[in-house]
Short mmCIF file of C-alpha atoms in Angstrom, two decimals:
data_model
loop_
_atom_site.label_atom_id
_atom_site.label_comp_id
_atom_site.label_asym_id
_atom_site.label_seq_id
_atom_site.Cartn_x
_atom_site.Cartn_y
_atom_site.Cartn_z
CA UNK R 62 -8.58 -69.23 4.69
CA UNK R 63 -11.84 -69.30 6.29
CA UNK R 64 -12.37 -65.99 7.97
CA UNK R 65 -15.56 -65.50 10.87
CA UNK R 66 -16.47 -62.04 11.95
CA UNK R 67 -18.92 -62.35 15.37
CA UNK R 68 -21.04 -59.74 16.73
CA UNK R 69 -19.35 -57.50 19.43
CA UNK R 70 -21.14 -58.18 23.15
CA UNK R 71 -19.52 -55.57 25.18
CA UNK R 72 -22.02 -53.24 26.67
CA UNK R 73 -23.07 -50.56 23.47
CA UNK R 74 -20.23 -51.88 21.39
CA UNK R 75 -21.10 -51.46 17.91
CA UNK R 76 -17.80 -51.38 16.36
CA UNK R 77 -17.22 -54.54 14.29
CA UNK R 78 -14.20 -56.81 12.77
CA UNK R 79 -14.74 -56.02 8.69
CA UNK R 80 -16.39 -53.58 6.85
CA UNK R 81 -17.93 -54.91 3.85
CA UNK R 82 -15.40 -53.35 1.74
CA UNK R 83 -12.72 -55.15 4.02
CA UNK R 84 -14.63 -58.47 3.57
CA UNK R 85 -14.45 -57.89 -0.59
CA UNK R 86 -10.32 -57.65 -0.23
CA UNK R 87 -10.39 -61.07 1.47
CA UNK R 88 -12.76 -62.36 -0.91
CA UNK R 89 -11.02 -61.17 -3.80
CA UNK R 90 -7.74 -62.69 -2.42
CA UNK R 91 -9.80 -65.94 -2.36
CA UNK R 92 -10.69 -66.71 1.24
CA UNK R 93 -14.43 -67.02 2.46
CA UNK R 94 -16.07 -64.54 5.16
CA UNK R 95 -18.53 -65.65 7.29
CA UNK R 96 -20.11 -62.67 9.31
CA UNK R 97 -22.90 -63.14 12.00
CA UNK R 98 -25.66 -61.53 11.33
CA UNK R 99 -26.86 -58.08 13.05
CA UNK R 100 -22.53 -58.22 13.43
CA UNK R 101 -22.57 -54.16 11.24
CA UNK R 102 -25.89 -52.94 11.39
CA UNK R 103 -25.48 -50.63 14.69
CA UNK R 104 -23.04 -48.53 12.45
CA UNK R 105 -25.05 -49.03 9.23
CA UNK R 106 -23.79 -52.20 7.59
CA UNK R 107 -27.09 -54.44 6.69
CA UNK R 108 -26.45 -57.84 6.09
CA UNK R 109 -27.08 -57.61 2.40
CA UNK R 110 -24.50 -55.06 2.36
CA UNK R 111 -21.83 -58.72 3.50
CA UNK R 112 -23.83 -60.32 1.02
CA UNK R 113 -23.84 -58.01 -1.94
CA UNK R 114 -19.62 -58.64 -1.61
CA UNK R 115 -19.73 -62.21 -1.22
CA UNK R 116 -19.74 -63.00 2.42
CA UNK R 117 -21.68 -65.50 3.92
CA UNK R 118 -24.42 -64.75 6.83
CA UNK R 119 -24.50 -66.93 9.81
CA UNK R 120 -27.29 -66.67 12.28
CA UNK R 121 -25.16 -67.07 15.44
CA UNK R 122 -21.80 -66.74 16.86
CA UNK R 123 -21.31 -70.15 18.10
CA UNK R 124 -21.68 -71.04 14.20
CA UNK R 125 -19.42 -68.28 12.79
CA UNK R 126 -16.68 -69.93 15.96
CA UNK R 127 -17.38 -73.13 14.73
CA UNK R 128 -16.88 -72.05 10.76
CA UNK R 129 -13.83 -70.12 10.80
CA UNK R 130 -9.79 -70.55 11.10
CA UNK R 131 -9.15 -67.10 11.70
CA UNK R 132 -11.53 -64.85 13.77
CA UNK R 133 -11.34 -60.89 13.21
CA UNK R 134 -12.62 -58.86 16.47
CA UNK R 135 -12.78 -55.66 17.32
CA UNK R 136 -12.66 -56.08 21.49
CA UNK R 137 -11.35 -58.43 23.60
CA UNK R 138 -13.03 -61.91 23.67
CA UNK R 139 -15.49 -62.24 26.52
CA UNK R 140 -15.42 -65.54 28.44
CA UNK R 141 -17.93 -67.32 26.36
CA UNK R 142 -16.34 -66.23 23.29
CA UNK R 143 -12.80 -67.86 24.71
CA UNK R 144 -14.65 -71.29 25.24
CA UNK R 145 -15.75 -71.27 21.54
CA UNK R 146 -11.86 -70.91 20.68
CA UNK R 147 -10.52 -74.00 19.96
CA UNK R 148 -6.09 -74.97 18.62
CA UNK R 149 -7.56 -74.93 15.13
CA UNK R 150 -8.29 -71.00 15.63
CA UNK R 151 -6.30 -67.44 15.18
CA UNK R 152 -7.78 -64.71 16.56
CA UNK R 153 -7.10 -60.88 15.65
CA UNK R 154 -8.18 -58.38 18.07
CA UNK R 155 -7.52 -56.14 21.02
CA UNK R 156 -6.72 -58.41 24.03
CA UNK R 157 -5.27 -55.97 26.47
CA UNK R 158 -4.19 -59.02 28.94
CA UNK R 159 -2.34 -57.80 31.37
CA UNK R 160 -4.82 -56.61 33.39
CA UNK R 161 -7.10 -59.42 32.48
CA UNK R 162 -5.69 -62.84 34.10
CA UNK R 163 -9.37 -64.36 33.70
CA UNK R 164 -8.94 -64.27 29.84
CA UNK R 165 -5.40 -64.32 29.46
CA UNK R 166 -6.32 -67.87 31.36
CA UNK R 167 -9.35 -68.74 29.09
CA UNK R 168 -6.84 -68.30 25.86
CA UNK R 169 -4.12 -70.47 26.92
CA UNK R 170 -6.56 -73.28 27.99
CA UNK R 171 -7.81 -72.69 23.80
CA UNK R 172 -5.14 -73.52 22.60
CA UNK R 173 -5.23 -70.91 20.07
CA UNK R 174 -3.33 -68.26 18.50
CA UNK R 175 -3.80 -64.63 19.52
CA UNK R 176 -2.17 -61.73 17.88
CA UNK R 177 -2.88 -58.71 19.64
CA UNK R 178 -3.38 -55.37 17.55
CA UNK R 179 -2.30 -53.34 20.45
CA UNK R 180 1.47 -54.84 20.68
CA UNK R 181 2.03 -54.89 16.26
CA UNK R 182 4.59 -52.54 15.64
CA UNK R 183 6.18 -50.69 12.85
CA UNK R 184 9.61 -49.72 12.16
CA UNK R 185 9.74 -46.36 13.66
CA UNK R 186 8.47 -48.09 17.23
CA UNK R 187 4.93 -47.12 17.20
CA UNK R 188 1.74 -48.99 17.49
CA UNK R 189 -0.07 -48.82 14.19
CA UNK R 190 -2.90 -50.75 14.94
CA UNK R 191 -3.20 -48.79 18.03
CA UNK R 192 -2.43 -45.70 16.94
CA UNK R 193 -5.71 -45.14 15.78
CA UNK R 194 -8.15 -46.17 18.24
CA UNK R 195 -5.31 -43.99 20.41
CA UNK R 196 -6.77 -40.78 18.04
CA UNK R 197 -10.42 -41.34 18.37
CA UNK R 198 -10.22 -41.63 22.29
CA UNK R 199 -7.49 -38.81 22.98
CA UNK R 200 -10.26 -36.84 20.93
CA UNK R 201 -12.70 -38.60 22.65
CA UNK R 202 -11.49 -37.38 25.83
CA UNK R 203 -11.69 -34.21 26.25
CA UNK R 204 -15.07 -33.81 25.23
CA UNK R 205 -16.09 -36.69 27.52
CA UNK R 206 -14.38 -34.13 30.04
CA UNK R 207 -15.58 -31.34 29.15
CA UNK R 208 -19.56 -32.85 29.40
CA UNK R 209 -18.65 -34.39 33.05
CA UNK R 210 -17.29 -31.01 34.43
CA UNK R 211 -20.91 -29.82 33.66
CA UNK R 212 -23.33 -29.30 37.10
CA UNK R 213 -25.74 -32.06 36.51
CA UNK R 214 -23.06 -34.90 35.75
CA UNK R 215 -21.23 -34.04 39.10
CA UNK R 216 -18.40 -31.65 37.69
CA UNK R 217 -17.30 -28.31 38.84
CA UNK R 218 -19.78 -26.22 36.39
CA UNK R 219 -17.17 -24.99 34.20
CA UNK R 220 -16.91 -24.37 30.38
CA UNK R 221 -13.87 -25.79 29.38
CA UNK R 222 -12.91 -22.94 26.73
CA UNK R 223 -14.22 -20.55 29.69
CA UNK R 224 -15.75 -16.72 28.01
CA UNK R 225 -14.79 -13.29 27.95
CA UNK R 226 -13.45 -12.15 31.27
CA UNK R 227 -13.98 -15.98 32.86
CA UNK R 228 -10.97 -17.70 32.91
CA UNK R 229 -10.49 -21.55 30.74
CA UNK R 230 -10.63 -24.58 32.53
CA UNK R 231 -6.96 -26.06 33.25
CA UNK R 232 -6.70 -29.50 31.12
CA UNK R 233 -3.50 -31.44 32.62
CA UNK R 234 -2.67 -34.19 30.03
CA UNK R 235 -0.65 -37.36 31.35
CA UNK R 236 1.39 -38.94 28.15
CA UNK R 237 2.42 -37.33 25.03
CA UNK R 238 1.91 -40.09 22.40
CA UNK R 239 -0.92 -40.35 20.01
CA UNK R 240 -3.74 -39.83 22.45
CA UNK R 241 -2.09 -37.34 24.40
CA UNK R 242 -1.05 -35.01 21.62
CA UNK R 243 -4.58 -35.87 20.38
CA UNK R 244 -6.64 -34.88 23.44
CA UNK R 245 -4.21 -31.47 23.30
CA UNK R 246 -4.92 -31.21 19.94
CA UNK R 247 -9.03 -30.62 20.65
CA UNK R 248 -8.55 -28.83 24.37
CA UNK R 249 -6.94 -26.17 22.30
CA UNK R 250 -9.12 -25.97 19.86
CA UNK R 251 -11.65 -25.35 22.43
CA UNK R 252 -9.83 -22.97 24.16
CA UNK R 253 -8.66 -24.42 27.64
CA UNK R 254 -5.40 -23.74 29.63
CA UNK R 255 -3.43 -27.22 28.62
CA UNK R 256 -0.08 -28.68 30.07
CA UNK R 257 0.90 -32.02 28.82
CA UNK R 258 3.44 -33.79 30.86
CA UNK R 259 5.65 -36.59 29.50
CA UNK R 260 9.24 -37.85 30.61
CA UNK R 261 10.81 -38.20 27.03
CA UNK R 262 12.47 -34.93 25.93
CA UNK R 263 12.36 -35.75 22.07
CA UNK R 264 8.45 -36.02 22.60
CA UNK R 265 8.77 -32.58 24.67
CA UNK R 266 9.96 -31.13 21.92
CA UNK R 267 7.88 -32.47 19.52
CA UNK R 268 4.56 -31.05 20.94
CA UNK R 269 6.33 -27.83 21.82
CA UNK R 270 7.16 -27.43 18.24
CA UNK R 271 3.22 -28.50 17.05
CA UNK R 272 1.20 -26.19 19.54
CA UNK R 273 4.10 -23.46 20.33
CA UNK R 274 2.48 -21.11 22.63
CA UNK R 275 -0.78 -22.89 22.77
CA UNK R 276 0.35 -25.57 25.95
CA UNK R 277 2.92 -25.95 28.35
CA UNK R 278 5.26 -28.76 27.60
CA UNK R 279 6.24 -30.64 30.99
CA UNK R 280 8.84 -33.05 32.38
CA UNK R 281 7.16 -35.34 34.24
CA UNK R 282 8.65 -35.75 37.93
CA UNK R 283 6.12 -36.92 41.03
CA UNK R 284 6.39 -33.60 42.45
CA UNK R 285 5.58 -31.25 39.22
CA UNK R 286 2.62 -33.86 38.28
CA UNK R 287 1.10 -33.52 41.61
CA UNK R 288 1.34 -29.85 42.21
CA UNK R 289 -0.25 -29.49 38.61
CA UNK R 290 -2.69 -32.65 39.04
CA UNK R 291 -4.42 -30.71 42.23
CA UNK R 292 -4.61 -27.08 40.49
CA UNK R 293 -6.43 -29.29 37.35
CA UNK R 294 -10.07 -29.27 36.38
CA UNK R 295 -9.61 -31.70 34.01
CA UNK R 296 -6.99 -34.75 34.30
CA UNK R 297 -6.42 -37.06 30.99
CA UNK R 298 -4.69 -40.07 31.62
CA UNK R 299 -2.87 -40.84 28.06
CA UNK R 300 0.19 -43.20 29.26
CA UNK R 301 0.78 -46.51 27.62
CA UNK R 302 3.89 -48.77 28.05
CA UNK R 303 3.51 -51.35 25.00
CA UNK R 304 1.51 -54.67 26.00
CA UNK R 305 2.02 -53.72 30.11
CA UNK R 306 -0.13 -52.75 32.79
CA UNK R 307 -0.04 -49.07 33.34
CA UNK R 308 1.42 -47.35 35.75
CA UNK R 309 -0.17 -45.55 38.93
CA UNK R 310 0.54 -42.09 38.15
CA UNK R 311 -2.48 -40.31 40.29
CA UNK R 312 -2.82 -42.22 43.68
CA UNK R 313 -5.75 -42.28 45.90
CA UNK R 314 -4.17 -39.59 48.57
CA UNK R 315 -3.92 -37.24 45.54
CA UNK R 316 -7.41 -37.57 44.08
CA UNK R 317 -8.45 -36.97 48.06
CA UNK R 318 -6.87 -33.91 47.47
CA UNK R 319 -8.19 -32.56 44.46
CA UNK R 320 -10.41 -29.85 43.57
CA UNK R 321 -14.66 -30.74 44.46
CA UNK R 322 -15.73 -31.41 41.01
CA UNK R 323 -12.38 -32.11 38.74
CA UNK R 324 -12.73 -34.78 36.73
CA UNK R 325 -10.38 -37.73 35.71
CA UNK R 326 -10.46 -39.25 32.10
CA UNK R 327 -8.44 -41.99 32.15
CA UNK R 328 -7.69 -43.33 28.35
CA UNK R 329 -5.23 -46.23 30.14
CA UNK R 330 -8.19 -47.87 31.78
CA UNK R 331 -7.50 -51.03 29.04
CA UNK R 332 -4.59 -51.56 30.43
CA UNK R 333 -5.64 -51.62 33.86
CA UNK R 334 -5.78 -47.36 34.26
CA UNK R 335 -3.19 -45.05 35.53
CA UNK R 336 -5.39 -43.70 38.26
CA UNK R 337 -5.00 -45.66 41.58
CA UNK R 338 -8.45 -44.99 41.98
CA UNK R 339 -9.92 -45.64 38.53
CA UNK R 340 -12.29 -49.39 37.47
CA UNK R 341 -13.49 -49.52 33.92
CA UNK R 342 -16.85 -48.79 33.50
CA UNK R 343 -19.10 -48.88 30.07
CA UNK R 344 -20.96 -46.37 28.17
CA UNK R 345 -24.05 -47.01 29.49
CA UNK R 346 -22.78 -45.88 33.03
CA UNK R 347 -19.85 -44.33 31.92
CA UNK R 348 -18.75 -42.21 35.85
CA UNK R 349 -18.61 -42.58 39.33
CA UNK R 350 -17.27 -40.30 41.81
CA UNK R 351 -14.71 -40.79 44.10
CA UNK R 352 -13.40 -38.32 47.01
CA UNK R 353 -15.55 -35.76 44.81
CA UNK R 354 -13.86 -36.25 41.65
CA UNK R 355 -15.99 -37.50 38.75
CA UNK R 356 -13.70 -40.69 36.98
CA UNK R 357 -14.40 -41.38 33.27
CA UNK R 358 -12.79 -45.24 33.06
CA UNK R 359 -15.06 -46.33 29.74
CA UNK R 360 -12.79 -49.35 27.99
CA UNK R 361 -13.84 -49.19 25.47
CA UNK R 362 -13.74 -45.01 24.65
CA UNK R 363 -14.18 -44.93 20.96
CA UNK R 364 -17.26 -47.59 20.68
CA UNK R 365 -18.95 -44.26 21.44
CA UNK R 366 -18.31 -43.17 17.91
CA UNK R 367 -18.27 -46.74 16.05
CA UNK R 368 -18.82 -45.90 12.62
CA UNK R 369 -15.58 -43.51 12.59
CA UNK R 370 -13.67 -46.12 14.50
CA UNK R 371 -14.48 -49.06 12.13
CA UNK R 372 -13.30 -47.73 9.31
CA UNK R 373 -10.27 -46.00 11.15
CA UNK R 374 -9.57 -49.23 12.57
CA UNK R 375 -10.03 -51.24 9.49
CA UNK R 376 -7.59 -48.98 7.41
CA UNK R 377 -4.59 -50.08 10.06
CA UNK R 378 -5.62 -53.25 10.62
CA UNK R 379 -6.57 -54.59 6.75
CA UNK R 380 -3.00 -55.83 5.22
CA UNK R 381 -1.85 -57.40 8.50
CA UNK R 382 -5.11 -59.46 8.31
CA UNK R 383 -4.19 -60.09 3.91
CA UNK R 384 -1.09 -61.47 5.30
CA UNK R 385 -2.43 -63.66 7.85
CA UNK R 386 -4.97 -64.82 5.63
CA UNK R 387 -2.01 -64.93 2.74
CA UNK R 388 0.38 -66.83 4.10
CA UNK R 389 -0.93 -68.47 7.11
CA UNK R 390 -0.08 -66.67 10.36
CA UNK R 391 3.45 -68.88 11.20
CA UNK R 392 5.18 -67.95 7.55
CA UNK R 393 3.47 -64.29 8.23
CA UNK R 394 5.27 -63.54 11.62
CA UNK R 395 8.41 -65.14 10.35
CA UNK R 396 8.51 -62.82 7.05
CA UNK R 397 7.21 -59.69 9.03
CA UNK R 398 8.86 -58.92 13.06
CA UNK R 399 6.51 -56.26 13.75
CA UNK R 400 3.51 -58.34 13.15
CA UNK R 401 5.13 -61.22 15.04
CA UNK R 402 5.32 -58.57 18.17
CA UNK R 403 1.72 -58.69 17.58
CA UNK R 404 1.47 -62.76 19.16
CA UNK R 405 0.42 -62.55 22.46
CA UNK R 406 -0.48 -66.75 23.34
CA UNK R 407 -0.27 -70.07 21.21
CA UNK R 408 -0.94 -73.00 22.45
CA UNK R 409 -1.47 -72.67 25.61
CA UNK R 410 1.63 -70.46 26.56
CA UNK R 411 2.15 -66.47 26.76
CA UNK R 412 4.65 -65.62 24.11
CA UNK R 413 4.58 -61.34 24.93
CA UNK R 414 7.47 -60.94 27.54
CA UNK R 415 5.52 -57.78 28.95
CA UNK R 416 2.31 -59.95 29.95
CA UNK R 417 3.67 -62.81 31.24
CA UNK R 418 6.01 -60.82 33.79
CA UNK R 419 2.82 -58.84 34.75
CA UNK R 420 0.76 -61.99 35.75
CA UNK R 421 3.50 -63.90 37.26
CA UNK R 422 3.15 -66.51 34.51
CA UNK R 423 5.56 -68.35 32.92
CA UNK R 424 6.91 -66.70 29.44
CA UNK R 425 7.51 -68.48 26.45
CA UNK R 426 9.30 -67.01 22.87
CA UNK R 427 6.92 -67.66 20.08
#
């Protein structure tokens, strides 16, 4: 298979599709890789570095779109990007569509394939293509926090581990999966007063049994969340329902309500954000205040640390691309359910049940 790896155009994304060590696995398995050039070097992968492995450098994206079968992403396609896809094309990537109709739109006019790494499962239920991107920003979080609760960037002026005699700030974490037990796992560490509030008791008890002592475990009903949401300094937003739009856990009256200075992370922005009041916004203006309360919405969270996240990404991500490349992606999704989970539209229909129903679109089984 011919495989294209494009530059990433989000705003100060520098994350990208293959390493050159994950090129040299395709290569060795006998495909060809085709990488744009520039598409590693923000993260310290020169071009020579593609070539030294046996990839091919193209000068532009438009050529790498017009090279390959399968196209290997790290972000969602951009609207320009979806007009290069053509039926001949897979694509592997995040697509987060159900908050997007604009490109959910621009893929099914394609024609292509797109498999999803958010919605690939595993046989214990999780996410493992998500799972860690979910690590990096749950870690990412709280020290994204912890900066906007400083003076200057709007917050409340508090150190979130607090001193001697001067009480911690509290950290109120929405969502006990990967990010959530992630962002706890660093608020500790630095010290800060952390509940984490979930509505599955197994996942209760899980955390309670990792930090003991060190957080307050939390059923999540409206009325516990929103006493504890106004008493916060910091709110992380960690809740993810598998390929859907997230829910609106923190609505606008309750921001109005909260302290002058809190702050709001919310890690669910890709799918649309769990904060009624929250709109993704990029690194380079990563905040905006609303009602007094500094919002962190950045989309794409862990493009802040891209080096980390390639290679964490390309770990997960690796043998579900062998097998596409392997096999061909229809014989791949039939020998493998989890990765077939992972097919979010082929030509020109939405086969994920969740994405369709969100959208009001029509839903078609792969």
């Amino acid at each position: 298979m011919i495989i294209g790896v494009p530059k990433e155009i989000k705003v100060h994304e520098y994350r990208v599709g293959l390493t050159p060590a994950s090129a040299s696995e395709f290569i060795r398995s006998g495909h060809q890789v085709f990488v744009q050039a520039g598409a590693g070097e923000g993260i310290g992968f020169t071009d020579d570095a593609y070539r030294a492995v046996g990839a091919e450098i193209l000068a532009t994206a438009e050529e790498v779109f017009a090279t390959a079968e399968m196209i290997v992403k790290v972000k969602e396609p951009q609207l320009n990007e979806c007009a290069m896809l053509t039926e001949k094309h897979l694509l592997f990537t995040y697509l987060h569509l159900a908050p997007d109709p604009a490109q959910t739109e621009a893929l099914m006019a394609s024609g292509c394939t797109a498999i999803a790494y958010e919605t690939v499962t595993d046989k214990a239920g999780g996410l493992p293509l998500l799972a860690p991107m979910s690590e990096v920003a749950g870690r990412m979080s709280i020290q994204a926090g912890a900066h906007a609760l400083e003076k200057e960037k709007g917050g409340r002026g508090l150190l979130l581990g607090g001193v001697p005699g001067v009480a911690p700030a509290k950290v109120v974490i929405i969502g006990g999966g990967v990010s959530g037990m992630n962002a706890a796992e660093i608020a500790v560490g630095m010290g800060a007063d952390v509940s984490i509030f979930d509505r599955n008791i197994d996942v209760l008890r899980r955390l309670d049994n990792r930090f003991q002592s060190a957080v307050k475990t939390r059923f999540s009903t409206g009325h516990d969340l929103e006493d504890a949401v106004l008493d916060a300094d910091l709110v992380i937003g960690a809740v993810l329902v598998a390929g859907a739009a997230a829910p609106k856990l923190v609505s606008a009256e309750m921001v109005g309500k909260m302290k002058d200075g809190a702050v709001l992370v919310d890690i669910s922005i890709d799918q649309g954000g769990c904060f009624e009041t929250s709109h993704a916004t990029t690194h380079a203006e990563p905040t905006f205040i609303v009602d007094g309360v500094v919002h962190y919405c950045v989309a794409n969270m862990p493009g802040a640390v891209a080096r980390t996240s390639t290679f964490a990404l390309n770990n997960a991500t690796l043998p579900f691309g062998l097998a596409l490349a392997n096999k061909g992606w229809k014989q791949a999704v039939a020998d493998d359910p989890h990765l077939k989970n992972g097919v979010n539209v082929s030509g020109g229909f939405i086969t994920y049940e969740a994405v369709a129903r969100d959208l009001g679109k029509e839903y078609k089984p792969l």
